[in-house]
């Protein structure tokens, strides 16, 4: 069976985890956490980067930092993971879903402005498949209306838009280091902060509402509870596992891109014949090969293709039931404008196996089986 995802196994990561355990430094904010955070800051030019226990919790921290209150509205795509929405719903926000672009499957920036009301507080840019949203337009709209931009860059570690790292352009950016993402700490994530004043607030919220970080740096002589917060910091053992991957991030990225390009080349003829659509990477974006997907004709064909691949020992999966059509989405949100693309894409997209060290022979086999299906 060719699996859909396999998390990287790096010997160095196992050594680092052992070092963390033997050094009795297993709680949060240990040496490996610091190394990971320094790596993120250096890669992204974010003012602050803090590891969290998940991408979900990074989004929750962003919602707290954005000071979401009851009745505030948040604009986001419906074609995303529930965590993007939950973070804001838990703070009392109403969701306003906007359609996506057919090419990148990212929020359609041309539809955002008409969804803005006097209650709108945040625009969430979800970078689907690690391909950047049209950030210049989104940031310009946000600044004209005084809105906060949160980037859900859970899939976007190592990707850029006009040379800038995904996650570093909005007020807050969120990474995921879940097992299914390009770099894994099992469960984990990071929140990126742009404004220096908010950077300190982020540290406090993440440390149970205390100024313990300042205390550890010797900036205050005792630490106390200063505001609302929680424990969003992961164990240093997890950070140790992650750090070994970050050290070879270029190698992992290039390996994934090679697999992505192999898929693209071997399936291009099916696109030319109008049988499937392949991912579109805009000129200004550099992606990280988080995902390789094909867009089929519709639900029926998609189901048949997944079945055909499964019969040939290949695990391919679909993605996201649109949030606005899910029970919680109907309760907490509304779709602004027409759903021209979201449901259609949700019913026709298939993700193919993609992970570090996926073999060229396996990709050839998968592409052969897809050709066989379309014969
Ligand atoms: C994976 C993912 C998340 C959640 O990250 P976790 O680390 O699994 O909590 C949020 N948003 C998007 C778009 C994701 O792909």
mmCIF file of C-alpha atoms and ligand atoms in Angstrom:
data_model
loop_
_atom_site.group_PDB
_atom_site.id
_atom_site.type_symbol
_atom_site.label_atom_id
_atom_site.label_comp_id
_atom_site.label_asym_id
_atom_site.label_seq_id
_atom_site.Cartn_x
_atom_site.Cartn_y
_atom_site.Cartn_z
ATOM 1 C CA UNK A 1 0.000 0.000 0.000
ATOM 2 C CA UNK A 2 1.336 3.425 -0.914
ATOM 3 C CA UNK A 3 0.375 5.541 2.039
ATOM 4 C CA UNK A 4 -0.982 9.059 1.713
ATOM 5 C CA UNK A 5 1.427 10.534 4.236
ATOM 6 C CA UNK A 6 4.544 9.345 6.058
ATOM 7 C CA UNK A 7 6.164 11.608 8.659
ATOM 8 C CA UNK A 8 9.930 12.128 8.247
ATOM 9 C CA UNK A 9 12.176 9.848 10.311
ATOM 10 C CA UNK A 10 15.472 11.641 10.936
ATOM 11 C CA UNK A 11 18.073 9.858 13.090
ATOM 12 C CA UNK A 12 19.322 13.191 14.383
ATOM 13 C CA UNK A 13 15.819 13.894 15.701
ATOM 14 C CA UNK A 14 15.902 10.727 17.777
ATOM 15 C CA UNK A 15 19.298 11.757 19.191
ATOM 16 C CA UNK A 16 17.999 15.221 20.017
ATOM 17 C CA UNK A 17 14.941 13.793 21.749
ATOM 18 C CA UNK A 18 17.168 11.562 23.843
ATOM 19 C CA UNK A 19 19.332 14.558 24.720
ATOM 20 C CA UNK A 20 16.256 16.511 25.815
ATOM 21 C CA UNK A 21 15.079 13.645 28.027
ATOM 22 C CA UNK A 22 18.530 12.894 29.502
ATOM 23 C CA UNK A 23 19.137 16.579 30.109
ATOM 24 C CA UNK A 24 15.900 16.638 32.119
ATOM 25 C CA UNK A 25 14.726 19.539 30.065
ATOM 26 C CA UNK A 26 11.448 18.208 28.765
ATOM 27 C CA UNK A 27 8.989 20.945 29.643
ATOM 28 C CA UNK A 28 8.283 23.954 27.448
ATOM 29 C CA UNK A 29 10.692 26.670 26.313
ATOM 30 C CA UNK A 30 13.795 24.491 26.591
ATOM 31 C CA UNK A 31 16.839 24.732 24.303
ATOM 32 C CA UNK A 32 15.245 22.963 21.310
ATOM 33 C CA UNK A 33 12.144 25.154 21.455
ATOM 34 C CA UNK A 34 14.436 28.202 21.365
ATOM 35 C CA UNK A 35 16.370 26.791 18.402
ATOM 36 C CA UNK A 36 13.155 26.124 16.475
ATOM 37 C CA UNK A 37 11.884 29.628 17.204
ATOM 38 C CA UNK A 38 15.180 31.192 16.136
ATOM 39 C CA UNK A 39 15.015 29.162 12.930
ATOM 40 C CA UNK A 40 11.493 30.427 12.191
ATOM 41 C CA UNK A 41 12.430 34.049 12.903
ATOM 42 C CA UNK A 42 15.504 33.790 10.705
ATOM 43 C CA UNK A 43 13.557 32.129 7.849
ATOM 44 C CA UNK A 44 10.510 34.372 7.947
ATOM 45 C CA UNK A 45 11.722 37.729 9.338
ATOM 46 C CA UNK A 46 8.813 37.618 11.813
ATOM 47 C CA UNK A 47 9.348 39.802 14.901
ATOM 48 C CA UNK A 48 8.359 36.936 17.174
ATOM 49 C CA UNK A 49 7.766 33.217 16.701
ATOM 50 C CA UNK A 50 6.528 30.978 19.506
ATOM 51 C CA UNK A 51 6.038 27.238 19.279
ATOM 52 C CA UNK A 52 2.584 26.035 20.265
ATOM 53 C CA UNK A 53 1.073 22.627 20.877
ATOM 54 C CA UNK A 54 -0.718 22.689 17.505
ATOM 55 C CA UNK A 55 -1.585 24.817 14.509
ATOM 56 C CA UNK A 56 -5.064 24.962 16.009
ATOM 57 C CA UNK A 57 -3.692 26.561 19.171
ATOM 58 C CA UNK A 58 -1.591 28.977 17.145
ATOM 59 C CA UNK A 59 -4.858 30.124 15.534
ATOM 60 C CA UNK A 60 -6.496 30.331 18.969
ATOM 61 C CA UNK A 61 -3.644 32.535 20.189
ATOM 62 C CA UNK A 62 -4.045 34.722 17.094
ATOM 63 C CA UNK A 63 -7.762 35.134 17.866
ATOM 64 C CA UNK A 64 -6.939 36.166 21.454
ATOM 65 C CA UNK A 65 -4.211 38.563 20.264
ATOM 66 C CA UNK A 66 -6.667 40.041 17.740
ATOM 67 C CA UNK A 67 -8.942 40.780 20.736
ATOM 68 C CA UNK A 68 -11.991 39.208 19.133
ATOM 69 C CA UNK A 69 -15.183 39.994 21.061
ATOM 70 C CA UNK A 70 -18.785 38.783 20.878
ATOM 71 C CA UNK A 71 -20.370 39.748 17.601
ATOM 72 C CA UNK A 72 -17.167 40.640 15.735
ATOM 73 C CA UNK A 73 -17.133 39.323 12.188
ATOM 74 C CA UNK A 74 -14.309 37.343 10.647
ATOM 75 C CA UNK A 75 -13.959 36.890 6.889
ATOM 76 C CA UNK A 76 -12.521 33.550 5.790
ATOM 77 C CA UNK A 77 -12.842 30.932 3.058
ATOM 78 C CA UNK A 78 -15.265 28.045 3.575
ATOM 79 C CA UNK A 79 -12.799 25.666 1.909
ATOM 80 C CA UNK A 80 -10.563 25.161 4.961
ATOM 81 C CA UNK A 81 -10.057 23.101 8.089
ATOM 82 C CA UNK A 82 -12.433 23.551 11.044
ATOM 83 C CA UNK A 83 -9.591 24.935 13.191
ATOM 84 C CA UNK A 84 -9.433 28.107 11.089
ATOM 85 C CA UNK A 85 -13.027 28.840 12.092
ATOM 86 C CA UNK A 86 -13.111 27.393 15.634
ATOM 87 C CA UNK A 87 -10.418 29.720 16.921
ATOM 88 C CA UNK A 88 -12.634 32.733 16.236
ATOM 89 C CA UNK A 89 -15.970 31.107 17.108
ATOM 90 C CA UNK A 90 -14.599 30.284 20.576
ATOM 91 C CA UNK A 91 -14.083 34.025 21.137
ATOM 92 C CA UNK A 92 -17.636 34.852 20.062
ATOM 93 C CA UNK A 93 -17.072 35.826 16.439
ATOM 94 C CA UNK A 94 -19.520 35.410 13.577
ATOM 95 C CA UNK A 95 -18.048 33.837 10.461
ATOM 96 C CA UNK A 96 -18.486 35.362 7.023
ATOM 97 C CA UNK A 97 -17.438 32.891 4.342
ATOM 98 C CA UNK A 98 -16.226 34.112 0.968
ATOM 99 C CA UNK A 99 -15.782 32.030 -2.184
ATOM 100 C CA UNK A 100 -12.372 30.783 -3.356
ATOM 101 C CA UNK A 101 -10.432 31.206 -6.597
ATOM 102 C CA UNK A 102 -10.640 28.297 -9.030
ATOM 103 C CA UNK A 103 -6.870 28.389 -9.702
ATOM 104 C CA UNK A 104 -5.229 28.406 -6.257
ATOM 105 C CA UNK A 105 -8.302 27.424 -4.179
ATOM 106 C CA UNK A 106 -7.413 30.381 -1.923
ATOM 107 C CA UNK A 107 -9.891 33.049 -0.814
ATOM 108 C CA UNK A 108 -10.959 35.171 -3.814
ATOM 109 C CA UNK A 109 -9.498 38.541 -2.851
ATOM 110 C CA UNK A 110 -11.824 40.353 -5.274
ATOM 111 C CA UNK A 111 -14.846 39.258 -3.201
ATOM 112 C CA UNK A 112 -13.539 40.285 0.225
ATOM 113 C CA UNK A 113 -14.390 43.972 0.182
ATOM 114 C CA UNK A 114 -18.126 43.515 -0.420
ATOM 115 C CA UNK A 115 -18.289 41.141 2.582
ATOM 116 C CA UNK A 116 -16.951 43.807 4.969
ATOM 117 C CA UNK A 117 -19.441 45.360 7.419
ATOM 118 C CA UNK A 118 -18.965 47.722 10.359
ATOM 119 C CA UNK A 119 -18.574 44.599 12.535
ATOM 120 C CA UNK A 120 -15.705 43.088 10.538
ATOM 121 C CA UNK A 121 -12.526 42.731 12.573
ATOM 122 C CA UNK A 122 -10.315 40.144 10.859
ATOM 123 C CA UNK A 123 -9.579 38.703 7.417
ATOM 124 C CA UNK A 124 -8.115 35.198 7.497
ATOM 125 C CA UNK A 125 -5.876 34.286 4.569
ATOM 126 C CA UNK A 126 -5.588 30.497 4.357
ATOM 127 C CA UNK A 127 -2.691 29.526 2.094
ATOM 128 C CA UNK A 128 -4.089 26.327 0.607
ATOM 129 C CA UNK A 129 -1.512 23.684 -0.321
ATOM 130 C CA UNK A 130 1.245 26.090 0.749
ATOM 131 C CA UNK A 131 0.538 28.427 -2.175
ATOM 132 C CA UNK A 132 0.264 32.065 -1.162
ATOM 133 C CA UNK A 133 -2.964 34.084 -1.238
ATOM 134 C CA UNK A 134 -2.944 37.383 -3.175
ATOM 135 C CA UNK A 135 -1.483 39.110 -0.112
ATOM 136 C CA UNK A 136 -0.821 42.598 -1.510
ATOM 137 C CA UNK A 137 -4.514 43.009 -2.297
ATOM 138 C CA UNK A 138 -5.629 41.505 1.019
ATOM 139 C CA UNK A 139 -3.233 43.680 3.052
ATOM 140 C CA UNK A 140 -4.298 46.775 1.125
ATOM 141 C CA UNK A 141 -8.016 46.100 1.778
ATOM 142 C CA UNK A 142 -7.273 45.421 5.462
ATOM 143 C CA UNK A 143 -5.298 48.603 5.910
ATOM 144 C CA UNK A 144 -7.963 50.711 4.175
ATOM 145 C CA UNK A 145 -10.666 49.311 6.502
ATOM 146 C CA UNK A 146 -8.522 49.057 9.654
ATOM 147 C CA UNK A 147 -8.757 45.258 9.804
ATOM 148 C CA UNK A 148 -6.389 42.662 11.234
ATOM 149 C CA UNK A 149 -4.962 40.007 8.911
ATOM 150 C CA UNK A 150 -4.360 36.491 10.255
ATOM 151 C CA UNK A 151 -2.516 34.113 7.953
ATOM 152 C CA UNK A 152 -3.377 30.457 8.330
ATOM 153 C CA UNK A 153 -0.043 29.236 6.975
ATOM 154 C CA UNK A 154 -0.480 25.785 8.557
ATOM 155 C CA UNK A 155 0.485 24.284 5.192
ATOM 156 C CA UNK A 156 2.874 27.051 4.190
ATOM 157 C CA UNK A 157 6.177 26.585 6.043
ATOM 158 C CA UNK A 158 9.040 27.439 3.592
ATOM 159 C CA UNK A 159 6.674 29.024 1.024
ATOM 160 C CA UNK A 160 6.899 32.639 -0.105
ATOM 161 C CA UNK A 161 4.819 35.328 -1.813
ATOM 162 C CA UNK A 162 6.881 37.993 -3.627
ATOM 163 C CA UNK A 163 9.898 36.764 -1.676
ATOM 164 C CA UNK A 164 8.204 37.131 1.733
ATOM 165 C CA UNK A 165 7.555 34.096 3.912
ATOM 166 C CA UNK A 166 3.954 32.986 4.276
ATOM 167 C CA UNK A 167 2.907 33.710 7.858
ATOM 168 C CA UNK A 168 5.087 36.828 8.121
ATOM 169 C CA UNK A 169 3.002 39.356 6.179
ATOM 170 C CA UNK A 170 -0.195 39.601 8.216
ATOM 171 C CA UNK A 171 -0.461 40.778 11.828
ATOM 172 C CA UNK A 172 -0.342 37.141 12.953
ATOM 173 C CA UNK A 173 0.720 33.973 11.161
ATOM 174 C CA UNK A 174 0.060 30.376 12.131
ATOM 175 C CA UNK A 175 2.162 27.329 11.271
ATOM 176 C CA UNK A 176 1.313 23.691 11.889
ATOM 177 C CA UNK A 177 3.866 21.001 12.667
ATOM 178 C CA UNK A 178 1.272 18.249 12.737
ATOM 179 C CA UNK A 179 2.355 14.824 11.515
ATOM 180 C CA UNK A 180 0.606 15.451 8.177
ATOM 181 C CA UNK A 181 2.444 18.707 7.452
ATOM 182 C CA UNK A 182 5.870 19.165 5.799
ATOM 183 C CA UNK A 183 7.741 19.382 9.133
ATOM 184 C CA UNK A 184 6.408 17.398 12.058
ATOM 185 C CA UNK A 185 6.661 17.428 15.820
ATOM 186 C CA UNK A 186 3.767 14.966 16.079
ATOM 187 C CA UNK A 187 1.398 17.644 17.240
ATOM 188 C CA UNK A 188 2.624 21.215 17.200
ATOM 189 C CA UNK A 189 2.607 24.605 15.590
ATOM 190 C CA UNK A 190 3.859 28.155 15.891
ATOM 191 C CA UNK A 191 2.377 31.607 16.070
ATOM 192 C CA UNK A 192 4.224 34.411 14.279
ATOM 193 C CA UNK A 193 3.778 38.002 15.359
ATOM 194 C CA UNK A 194 4.676 41.180 13.473
ATOM 195 C CA UNK A 195 4.064 44.035 15.937
ATOM 196 C CA UNK A 196 6.722 44.135 18.735
ATOM 197 C CA UNK A 197 4.129 45.230 21.344
ATOM 198 C CA UNK A 198 1.996 42.212 20.478
ATOM 199 C CA UNK A 199 5.079 39.964 20.585
ATOM 200 C CA UNK A 200 5.393 40.409 24.339
ATOM 201 C CA UNK A 201 1.655 39.957 24.816
ATOM 202 C CA UNK A 202 1.906 36.687 22.884
ATOM 203 C CA UNK A 203 4.578 35.393 25.299
ATOM 204 C CA UNK A 204 2.339 36.209 28.253
ATOM 205 C CA UNK A 205 -0.800 34.603 26.793
ATOM 206 C CA UNK A 206 1.195 31.469 25.982
ATOM 207 C CA UNK A 207 2.588 31.237 29.545
ATOM 208 C CA UNK A 208 -0.729 31.008 31.418
ATOM 209 C CA UNK A 209 -1.131 34.778 31.452
ATOM 210 C CA UNK A 210 2.088 35.301 33.407
ATOM 211 C CA UNK A 211 5.223 37.305 32.643
ATOM 212 C CA UNK A 212 7.395 34.247 33.300
ATOM 213 C CA UNK A 213 9.340 34.788 30.047
ATOM 214 C CA UNK A 214 10.386 38.256 31.188
ATOM 215 C CA UNK A 215 11.335 36.800 34.586
ATOM 216 C CA UNK A 216 13.500 34.098 32.955
ATOM 217 C CA UNK A 217 15.298 36.807 30.971
ATOM 218 C CA UNK A 218 15.905 38.720 34.222
ATOM 219 C CA UNK A 219 13.730 41.659 33.155
ATOM 220 C CA UNK A 220 11.524 41.406 36.269
ATOM 221 C CA UNK A 221 12.520 39.986 39.664
ATOM 222 C CA UNK A 222 9.434 37.884 40.180
ATOM 223 C CA UNK A 223 6.728 36.752 37.857
ATOM 224 C CA UNK A 224 3.048 37.245 38.277
ATOM 225 C CA UNK A 225 -0.289 36.694 36.644
ATOM 226 C CA UNK A 226 -0.844 39.688 34.420
ATOM 227 C CA UNK A 227 -3.622 38.757 31.994
ATOM 228 C CA UNK A 228 -5.871 36.035 30.573
ATOM 229 C CA UNK A 229 -3.887 33.184 29.078
ATOM 230 C CA UNK A 230 -3.396 29.466 28.833
ATOM 231 C CA UNK A 231 -0.649 26.902 28.361
ATOM 232 C CA UNK A 232 0.086 26.854 24.671
ATOM 233 C CA UNK A 233 3.706 25.718 24.903
ATOM 234 C CA UNK A 234 4.811 22.270 23.730
ATOM 235 C CA UNK A 235 7.298 19.899 25.354
ATOM 236 C CA UNK A 236 10.943 20.373 24.389
ATOM 237 C CA UNK A 237 11.021 16.658 23.427
ATOM 238 C CA UNK A 238 8.675 17.424 20.531
ATOM 239 C CA UNK A 239 10.700 20.479 19.621
ATOM 240 C CA UNK A 240 13.855 18.302 19.512
ATOM 241 C CA UNK A 241 12.236 16.021 16.931
ATOM 242 C CA UNK A 242 11.150 19.035 14.885
ATOM 243 C CA UNK A 243 14.507 20.804 15.065
ATOM 244 C CA UNK A 244 16.308 17.946 13.299
ATOM 245 C CA UNK A 245 13.949 18.437 10.340
ATOM 246 C CA UNK A 246 14.318 22.213 10.326
ATOM 247 C CA UNK A 247 18.101 21.771 10.142
ATOM 248 C CA UNK A 248 17.625 19.950 6.821
ATOM 249 C CA UNK A 249 14.583 21.940 5.704
ATOM 250 C CA UNK A 250 16.088 22.786 2.305
ATOM 251 C CA UNK A 251 16.727 19.120 1.597
ATOM 252 C CA UNK A 252 13.192 18.131 2.628
ATOM 253 C CA UNK A 253 11.735 20.992 0.585
ATOM 254 C CA UNK A 254 13.712 20.123 -2.558
ATOM 255 C CA UNK A 255 12.827 16.458 -2.226
ATOM 256 C CA UNK A 256 9.115 17.272 -1.998
ATOM 257 C CA UNK A 257 9.333 19.712 -4.906
ATOM 258 C CA UNK A 258 11.000 17.044 -7.050
ATOM 259 C CA UNK A 259 8.077 14.690 -6.318
ATOM 260 C CA UNK A 260 5.579 17.454 -7.052
ATOM 261 C CA UNK A 261 7.265 18.254 -10.379
ATOM 262 C CA UNK A 262 7.366 14.560 -11.318
ATOM 263 C CA UNK A 263 3.607 14.285 -10.740
ATOM 264 C CA UNK A 264 3.020 17.448 -12.752
ATOM 265 C CA UNK A 265 5.085 16.294 -15.738
ATOM 266 C CA UNK A 266 3.573 12.832 -15.805
ATOM 267 C CA UNK A 267 -0.013 14.088 -15.587
ATOM 268 C CA UNK A 268 0.311 17.130 -17.868
ATOM 269 C CA UNK A 269 -1.037 15.272 -20.902
ATOM 270 C CA UNK A 270 -4.296 14.482 -19.076
ATOM 271 C CA UNK A 271 -4.685 18.193 -18.384
ATOM 272 C CA UNK A 272 -3.944 19.042 -22.024
ATOM 273 C CA UNK A 273 -6.680 16.647 -23.061
ATOM 274 C CA UNK A 274 -9.071 18.429 -20.701
ATOM 275 C CA UNK A 275 -9.607 15.380 -18.474
ATOM 276 C CA UNK A 276 -8.250 16.822 -15.224
ATOM 277 C CA UNK A 277 -6.939 20.122 -13.855
ATOM 278 C CA UNK A 278 -3.592 20.409 -12.118
ATOM 279 C CA UNK A 279 -2.542 22.906 -9.416
ATOM 280 C CA UNK A 280 -1.755 26.484 -10.503
ATOM 281 C CA UNK A 281 1.180 28.315 -8.895
ATOM 282 C CA UNK A 282 0.991 32.091 -9.501
ATOM 283 C CA UNK A 283 4.153 33.805 -10.743
ATOM 284 C CA UNK A 284 4.722 35.634 -7.441
ATOM 285 C CA UNK A 285 4.523 32.462 -5.327
ATOM 286 C CA UNK A 286 7.132 29.901 -4.407
ATOM 287 C CA UNK A 287 5.480 26.875 -2.889
ATOM 288 C CA UNK A 288 6.675 24.046 -0.665
ATOM 289 C CA UNK A 289 5.017 21.057 -2.367
ATOM 290 C CA UNK A 290 2.820 20.526 0.655
ATOM 291 C CA UNK A 291 0.253 18.826 -1.509
ATOM 292 C CA UNK A 292 -0.256 17.437 -4.984
ATOM 293 C CA UNK A 293 -3.859 17.297 -6.088
ATOM 294 C CA UNK A 294 -5.823 16.788 -9.274
ATOM 295 C CA UNK A 295 -9.246 18.258 -9.936
ATOM 296 C CA UNK A 296 -11.605 15.768 -11.567
ATOM 297 C CA UNK A 297 -14.871 16.431 -13.378
ATOM 298 C CA UNK A 298 -17.053 16.077 -10.282
ATOM 299 C CA UNK A 299 -18.171 13.982 -7.343
ATOM 300 C CA UNK A 300 -18.938 10.814 -9.266
ATOM 301 C CA UNK A 301 -15.650 10.736 -11.161
ATOM 302 C CA UNK A 302 -13.720 11.664 -8.028
ATOM 303 C CA UNK A 303 -15.263 8.796 -6.047
ATOM 304 C CA UNK A 304 -14.496 6.364 -8.873
ATOM 305 C CA UNK A 305 -10.885 7.567 -9.157
ATOM 306 C CA UNK A 306 -10.259 7.199 -5.405
ATOM 307 C CA UNK A 307 -11.758 3.689 -5.597
ATOM 308 C CA UNK A 308 -9.614 2.782 -8.613
ATOM 309 C CA UNK A 309 -6.463 3.945 -6.835
ATOM 310 C CA UNK A 310 -7.411 2.084 -3.673
ATOM 311 C CA UNK A 311 -7.904 -1.125 -5.658
ATOM 312 C CA UNK A 312 -4.329 -0.609 -6.798
ATOM 313 C CA UNK A 313 -3.008 -0.093 -3.257
ATOM 314 C CA UNK A 314 -2.756 3.692 -3.460
ATOM 315 C CA UNK A 315 -4.280 5.880 -0.783
ATOM 316 C CA UNK A 316 -5.642 9.125 -2.232
ATOM 317 C CA UNK A 317 -7.989 11.339 -0.241
ATOM 318 C CA UNK A 318 -10.341 14.252 -0.718
ATOM 319 C CA UNK A 319 -10.443 17.410 1.316
ATOM 320 C CA UNK A 320 -12.720 19.638 3.334
ATOM 321 C CA UNK A 321 -16.453 19.457 3.351
ATOM 322 C CA UNK A 322 -17.103 23.202 2.964
ATOM 323 C CA UNK A 323 -17.490 24.734 6.420
ATOM 324 C CA UNK A 324 -20.586 26.754 5.497
ATOM 325 C CA UNK A 325 -22.487 23.546 4.693
ATOM 326 C CA UNK A 326 -21.420 21.768 7.919
ATOM 327 C CA UNK A 327 -23.699 21.931 11.000
ATOM 328 C CA UNK A 328 -21.384 24.241 12.976
ATOM 329 C CA UNK A 329 -20.714 26.405 9.936
ATOM 330 C CA UNK A 330 -24.430 26.990 9.481
ATOM 331 C CA UNK A 331 -24.776 27.834 13.155
ATOM 332 C CA UNK A 332 -21.866 30.245 13.429
ATOM 333 C CA UNK A 333 -21.614 31.734 9.988
ATOM 334 C CA UNK A 334 -23.055 32.765 6.673
ATOM 335 C CA UNK A 335 -21.785 32.644 3.119
ATOM 336 C CA UNK A 336 -21.478 36.061 1.564
ATOM 337 C CA UNK A 337 -22.253 36.118 -2.146
ATOM 338 C CA UNK A 338 -22.546 33.073 -4.374
ATOM 339 C CA UNK A 339 -20.820 29.732 -3.852
ATOM 340 C CA UNK A 340 -19.546 29.366 -7.399
ATOM 341 C CA UNK A 341 -16.287 27.533 -6.728
ATOM 342 C CA UNK A 342 -16.106 26.220 -3.125
ATOM 343 C CA UNK A 343 -18.552 23.294 -3.297
ATOM 344 C CA UNK A 344 -17.559 22.384 -6.838
ATOM 345 C CA UNK A 345 -13.857 22.136 -5.872
ATOM 346 C CA UNK A 346 -14.651 20.348 -2.648
ATOM 347 C CA UNK A 347 -16.475 17.650 -4.632
ATOM 348 C CA UNK A 348 -13.898 17.201 -7.361
ATOM 349 C CA UNK A 349 -10.439 17.479 -5.780
ATOM 350 C CA UNK A 350 -8.250 14.428 -4.979
ATOM 351 C CA UNK A 351 -4.962 14.615 -3.081
ATOM 352 C CA UNK A 352 -2.270 12.147 -4.084
ATOM 353 C CA UNK A 353 0.373 10.610 -1.787
ATOM 354 C CA UNK A 354 2.979 13.223 -0.924
ATOM 355 C CA UNK A 355 5.736 13.007 1.648
ATOM 356 C CA UNK A 356 9.481 13.343 2.134
ATOM 357 C CA UNK A 357 11.292 10.511 0.333
ATOM 358 C CA UNK A 358 8.313 9.365 -1.706
ATOM 359 C CA UNK A 359 10.014 7.263 -4.387
ATOM 360 C CA UNK A 360 10.125 8.186 -8.070
ATOM 361 C CA UNK A 361 8.964 4.646 -8.929
ATOM 362 C CA UNK A 362 5.929 5.055 -6.712
ATOM 363 C CA UNK A 363 5.019 8.332 -8.423
ATOM 364 C CA UNK A 364 5.395 6.648 -11.826
ATOM 365 C CA UNK A 365 3.132 3.819 -10.682
ATOM 366 C CA UNK A 366 0.490 6.225 -9.313
ATOM 367 C CA UNK A 367 0.501 8.261 -12.548
ATOM 368 C CA UNK A 368 0.211 5.072 -14.629
ATOM 369 C CA UNK A 369 -2.855 4.064 -12.643
ATOM 370 C CA UNK A 370 -4.413 7.500 -13.151
ATOM 371 C CA UNK A 371 -3.805 7.200 -16.902
ATOM 372 C CA UNK A 372 -5.365 3.750 -16.800
ATOM 373 C CA UNK A 373 -8.453 5.262 -15.138
ATOM 374 C CA UNK A 374 -8.874 7.873 -17.877
ATOM 375 C CA UNK A 375 -8.384 5.401 -20.739
HETATM 376 C C1 LIG B 1 -3.442 21.419 9.598
HETATM 377 C C2 LIG B 1 -4.196 22.676 9.521
HETATM 378 C C3 LIG B 1 -4.617 23.369 10.664
HETATM 379 C C4 LIG B 1 -4.497 22.816 12.061
HETATM 380 O O1 LIG B 1 -3.221 22.480 12.459
HETATM 381 P P1 LIG B 1 -3.034 21.366 13.615
HETATM 382 O O2 LIG B 1 -1.577 21.437 13.900
HETATM 383 O O3 LIG B 1 -3.459 20.063 13.037
HETATM 384 O O4 LIG B 1 -3.855 21.767 14.769
HETATM 385 C C5 LIG B 1 -5.252 24.581 10.507
HETATM 386 N N1 LIG B 1 -5.487 25.089 9.287
HETATM 387 C C6 LIG B 1 -5.118 24.449 8.165
HETATM 388 C C7 LIG B 1 -5.381 25.094 6.846
HETATM 389 C C8 LIG B 1 -4.471 23.220 8.243
HETATM 390 O O5 LIG B 1 -4.113 22.583 7.119
#
